[in-house]
Tab-separated table of C-alpha atoms in Angstrom:
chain	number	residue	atom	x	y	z
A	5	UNK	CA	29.392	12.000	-3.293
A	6	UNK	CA	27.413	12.285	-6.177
A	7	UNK	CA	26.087	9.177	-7.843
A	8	UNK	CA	25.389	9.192	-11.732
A	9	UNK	CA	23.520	6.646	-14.122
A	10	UNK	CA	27.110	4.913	-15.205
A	11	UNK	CA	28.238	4.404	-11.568
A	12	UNK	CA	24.320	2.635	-10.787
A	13	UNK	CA	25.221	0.483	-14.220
A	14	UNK	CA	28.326	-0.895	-12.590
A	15	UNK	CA	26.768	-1.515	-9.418
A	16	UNK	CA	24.183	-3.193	-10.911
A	17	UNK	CA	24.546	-7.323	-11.239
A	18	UNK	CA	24.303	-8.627	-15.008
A	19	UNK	CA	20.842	-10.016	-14.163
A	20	UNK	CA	19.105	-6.890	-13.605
A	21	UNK	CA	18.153	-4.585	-17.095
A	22	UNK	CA	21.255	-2.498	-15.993
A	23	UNK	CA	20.742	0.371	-18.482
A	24	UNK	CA	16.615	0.766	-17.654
A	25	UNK	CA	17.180	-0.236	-13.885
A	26	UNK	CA	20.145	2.773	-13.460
A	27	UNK	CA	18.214	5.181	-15.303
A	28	UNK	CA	14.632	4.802	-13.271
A	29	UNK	CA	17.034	4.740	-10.246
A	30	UNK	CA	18.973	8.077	-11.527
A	31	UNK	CA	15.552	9.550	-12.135
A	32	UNK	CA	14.345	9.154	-8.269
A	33	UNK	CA	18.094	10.304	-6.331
A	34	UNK	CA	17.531	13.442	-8.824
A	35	UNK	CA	14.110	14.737	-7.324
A	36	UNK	CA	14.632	12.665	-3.811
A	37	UNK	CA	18.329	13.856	-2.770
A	38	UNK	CA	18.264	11.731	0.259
A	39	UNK	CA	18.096	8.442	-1.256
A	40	UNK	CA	21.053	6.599	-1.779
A	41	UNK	CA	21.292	3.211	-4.297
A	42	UNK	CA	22.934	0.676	-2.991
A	43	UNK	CA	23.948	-3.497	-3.078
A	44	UNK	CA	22.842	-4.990	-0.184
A	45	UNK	CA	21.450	-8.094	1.166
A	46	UNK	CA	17.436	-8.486	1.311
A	47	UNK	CA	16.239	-11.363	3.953
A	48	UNK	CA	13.142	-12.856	2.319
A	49	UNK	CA	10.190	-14.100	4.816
A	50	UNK	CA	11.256	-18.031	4.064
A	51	UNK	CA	14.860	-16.748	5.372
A	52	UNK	CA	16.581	-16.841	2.038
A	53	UNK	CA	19.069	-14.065	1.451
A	54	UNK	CA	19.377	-12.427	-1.669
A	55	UNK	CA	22.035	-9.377	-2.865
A	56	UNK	CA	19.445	-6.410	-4.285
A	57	UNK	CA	19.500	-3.157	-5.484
A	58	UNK	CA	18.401	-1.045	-2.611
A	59	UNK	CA	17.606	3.391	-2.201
A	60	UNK	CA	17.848	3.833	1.572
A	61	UNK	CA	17.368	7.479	2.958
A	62	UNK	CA	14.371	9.758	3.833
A	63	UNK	CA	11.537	10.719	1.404
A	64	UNK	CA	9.837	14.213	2.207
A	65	UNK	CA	6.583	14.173	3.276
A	66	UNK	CA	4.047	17.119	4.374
A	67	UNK	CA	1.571	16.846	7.445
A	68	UNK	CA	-0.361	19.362	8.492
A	69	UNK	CA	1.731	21.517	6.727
A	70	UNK	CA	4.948	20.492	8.335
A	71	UNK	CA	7.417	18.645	6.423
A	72	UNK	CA	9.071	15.002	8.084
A	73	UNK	CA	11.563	13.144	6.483
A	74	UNK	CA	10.400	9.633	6.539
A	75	UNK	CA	12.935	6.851	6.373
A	76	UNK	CA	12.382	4.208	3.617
A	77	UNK	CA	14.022	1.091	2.344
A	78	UNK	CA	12.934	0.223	-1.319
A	79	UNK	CA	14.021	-3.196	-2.584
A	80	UNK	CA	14.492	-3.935	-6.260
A	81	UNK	CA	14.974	-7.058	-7.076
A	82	UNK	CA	16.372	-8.376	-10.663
A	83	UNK	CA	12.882	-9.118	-12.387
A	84	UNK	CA	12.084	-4.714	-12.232
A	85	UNK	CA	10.350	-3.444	-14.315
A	86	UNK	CA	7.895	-6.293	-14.125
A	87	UNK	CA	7.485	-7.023	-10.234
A	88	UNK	CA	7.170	-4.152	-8.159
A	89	UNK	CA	9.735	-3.133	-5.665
A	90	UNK	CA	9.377	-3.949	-1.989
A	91	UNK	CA	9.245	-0.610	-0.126
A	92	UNK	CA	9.708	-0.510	3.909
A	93	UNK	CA	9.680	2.567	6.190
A	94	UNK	CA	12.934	2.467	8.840
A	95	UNK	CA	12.085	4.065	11.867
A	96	UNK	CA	14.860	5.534	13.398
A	97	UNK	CA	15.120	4.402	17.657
A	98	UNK	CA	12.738	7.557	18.444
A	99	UNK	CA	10.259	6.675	16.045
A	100	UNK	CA	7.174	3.815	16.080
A	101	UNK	CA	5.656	2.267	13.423
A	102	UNK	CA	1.953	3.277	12.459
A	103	UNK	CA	0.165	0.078	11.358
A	104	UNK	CA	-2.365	0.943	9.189
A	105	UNK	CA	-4.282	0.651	5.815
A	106	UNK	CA	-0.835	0.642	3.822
A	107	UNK	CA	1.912	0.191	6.426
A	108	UNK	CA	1.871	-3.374	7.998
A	109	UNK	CA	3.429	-4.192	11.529
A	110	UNK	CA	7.018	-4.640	10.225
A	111	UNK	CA	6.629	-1.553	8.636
A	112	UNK	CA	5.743	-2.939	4.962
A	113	UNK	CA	4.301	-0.697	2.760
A	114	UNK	CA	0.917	-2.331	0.930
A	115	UNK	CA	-0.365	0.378	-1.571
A	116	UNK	CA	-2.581	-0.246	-4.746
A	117	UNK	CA	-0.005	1.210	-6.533
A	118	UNK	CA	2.328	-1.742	-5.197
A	119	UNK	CA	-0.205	-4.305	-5.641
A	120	UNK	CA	-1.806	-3.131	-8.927
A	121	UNK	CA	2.200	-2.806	-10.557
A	122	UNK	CA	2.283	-2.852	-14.035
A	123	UNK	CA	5.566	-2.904	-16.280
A	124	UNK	CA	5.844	0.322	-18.416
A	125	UNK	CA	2.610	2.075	-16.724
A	126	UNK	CA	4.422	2.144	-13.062
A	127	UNK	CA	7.824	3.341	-12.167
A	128	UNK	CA	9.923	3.657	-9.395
A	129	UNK	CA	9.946	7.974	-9.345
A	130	UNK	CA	5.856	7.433	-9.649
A	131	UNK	CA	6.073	5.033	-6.995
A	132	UNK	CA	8.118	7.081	-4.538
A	133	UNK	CA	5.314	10.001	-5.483
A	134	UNK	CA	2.585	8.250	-3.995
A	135	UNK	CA	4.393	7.252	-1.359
A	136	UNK	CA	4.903	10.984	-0.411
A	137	UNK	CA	0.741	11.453	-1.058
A	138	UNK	CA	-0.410	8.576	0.899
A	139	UNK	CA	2.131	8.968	4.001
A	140	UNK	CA	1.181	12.942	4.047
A	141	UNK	CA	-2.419	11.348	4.276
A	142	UNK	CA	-1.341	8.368	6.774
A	143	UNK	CA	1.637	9.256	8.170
A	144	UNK	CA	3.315	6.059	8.625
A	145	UNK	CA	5.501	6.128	12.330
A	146	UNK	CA	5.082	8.270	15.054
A	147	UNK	CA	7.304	9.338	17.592
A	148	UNK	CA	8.259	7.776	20.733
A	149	UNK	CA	6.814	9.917	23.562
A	150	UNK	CA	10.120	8.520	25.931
A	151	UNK	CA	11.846	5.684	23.655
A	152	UNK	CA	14.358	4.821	26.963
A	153	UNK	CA	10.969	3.982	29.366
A	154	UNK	CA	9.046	2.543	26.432
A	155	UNK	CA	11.832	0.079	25.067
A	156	UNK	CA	12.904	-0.409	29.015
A	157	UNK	CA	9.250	-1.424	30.084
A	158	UNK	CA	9.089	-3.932	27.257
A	159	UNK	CA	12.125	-5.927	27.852
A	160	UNK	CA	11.744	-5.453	31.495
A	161	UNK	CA	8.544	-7.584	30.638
A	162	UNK	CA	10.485	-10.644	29.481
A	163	UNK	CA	11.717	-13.299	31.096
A	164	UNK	CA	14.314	-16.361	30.362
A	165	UNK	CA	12.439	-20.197	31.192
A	166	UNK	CA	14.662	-23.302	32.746
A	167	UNK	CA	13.981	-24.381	29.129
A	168	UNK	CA	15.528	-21.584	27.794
A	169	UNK	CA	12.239	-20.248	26.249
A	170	UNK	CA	11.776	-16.932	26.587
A	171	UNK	CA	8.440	-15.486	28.062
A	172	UNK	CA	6.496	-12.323	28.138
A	173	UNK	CA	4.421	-11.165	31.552
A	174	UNK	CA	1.563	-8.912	31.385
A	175	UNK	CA	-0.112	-7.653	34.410
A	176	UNK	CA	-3.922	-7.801	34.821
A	177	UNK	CA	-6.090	-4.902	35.450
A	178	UNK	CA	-6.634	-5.828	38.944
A	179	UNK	CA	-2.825	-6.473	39.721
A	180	UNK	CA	-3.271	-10.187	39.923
A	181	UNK	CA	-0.902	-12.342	37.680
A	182	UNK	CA	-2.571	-14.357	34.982
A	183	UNK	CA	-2.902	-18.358	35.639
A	184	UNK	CA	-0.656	-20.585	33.921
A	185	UNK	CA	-2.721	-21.561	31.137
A	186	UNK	CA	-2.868	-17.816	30.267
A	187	UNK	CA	0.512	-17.565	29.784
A	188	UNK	CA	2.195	-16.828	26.578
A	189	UNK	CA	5.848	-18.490	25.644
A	190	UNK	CA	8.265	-16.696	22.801
């Protein structure tokens, strides 16, 4: 289905700059086909939930002269054009994240253009440019070399307390289990 700047208007809540907001967004599905706008709910850090804008698909990105499609999440919230959206890469199940100079653990994305956002200088198609540059620099996730032994290694890991808490057990180098004060409760 193809999406168009008055169909972005009406999914757009009264509180956003509906006109400017559907046309940046119109501007990026045009040259980045795999990105879809939609209203969904953001989970801030504090746990507050919030209904945003959101473009969820793949951006295409070059490494090594090979092209990936790397999944992304980019937030806007209601005060765009003057905060800067709030971009994640989505690993699918086969991929890893790549913590790095740009991409925290959770798969954040911290560039200077992010940071350094300035209303009417920076805009989302711009934005979803450098993403492309800096990702086919620092390619952001990885793949999994066996995602079934790597996911089943981890939770096999884990074990339930009498408390109910939740622990994680880590072998030494020498085989020996760690003493009790080295152990670490989730």
């Amino acid at each position: 289905m193809s999406v168009n700047v008055d169909m972005i208007k009406k999914m757009l809540p009264r509180t956003y700059m509906r006109k400017y907001v559907a046309h940046q967004i119109n501007v990026a599905i045009t040259y980045f086909k795999d990105l879809v706008p939609a209203m969904e709910e953001y989970v801030y850090t504090d746990g507050t939930t919030k209904n945003l804008m959101s473009l969820k698909g793949t951006i295409p990105v070059v490494v090594s002269d090979k092209t990936y499609n790397i999944p992304v999440c980019v937030w806007i919230e209601p005060s765009y054009p003057k905060a800067a959206p709030m971009c994640y890469v989505r690993p699918t199940r086969e991929m890893m994240i790549v913590k790095g100079k740009y991409i925290s653990s959770d798969g954040k994305v911290e560039m200077p253009y992010l940071k350094d956002w300035k209303k009417g200088e920076c805009d989302l198609f711009s934005l979803l440019q450098v993403m492309v540059a800096v990702f086919g620099e620092l390619p952001p996730l990885a793949m999994r070399s066996s995602p079934e032994l790597e996911q089943a290694s981890c939770w096999l890991q884990f074990h339930r307390q009498a408390d109910g808490r939740y622990c994680v057990s880590l072998p030494r180098g020498d085989g020996q289990p760690f003493q009790h004060e080295n152990e670490t409760s989730c």
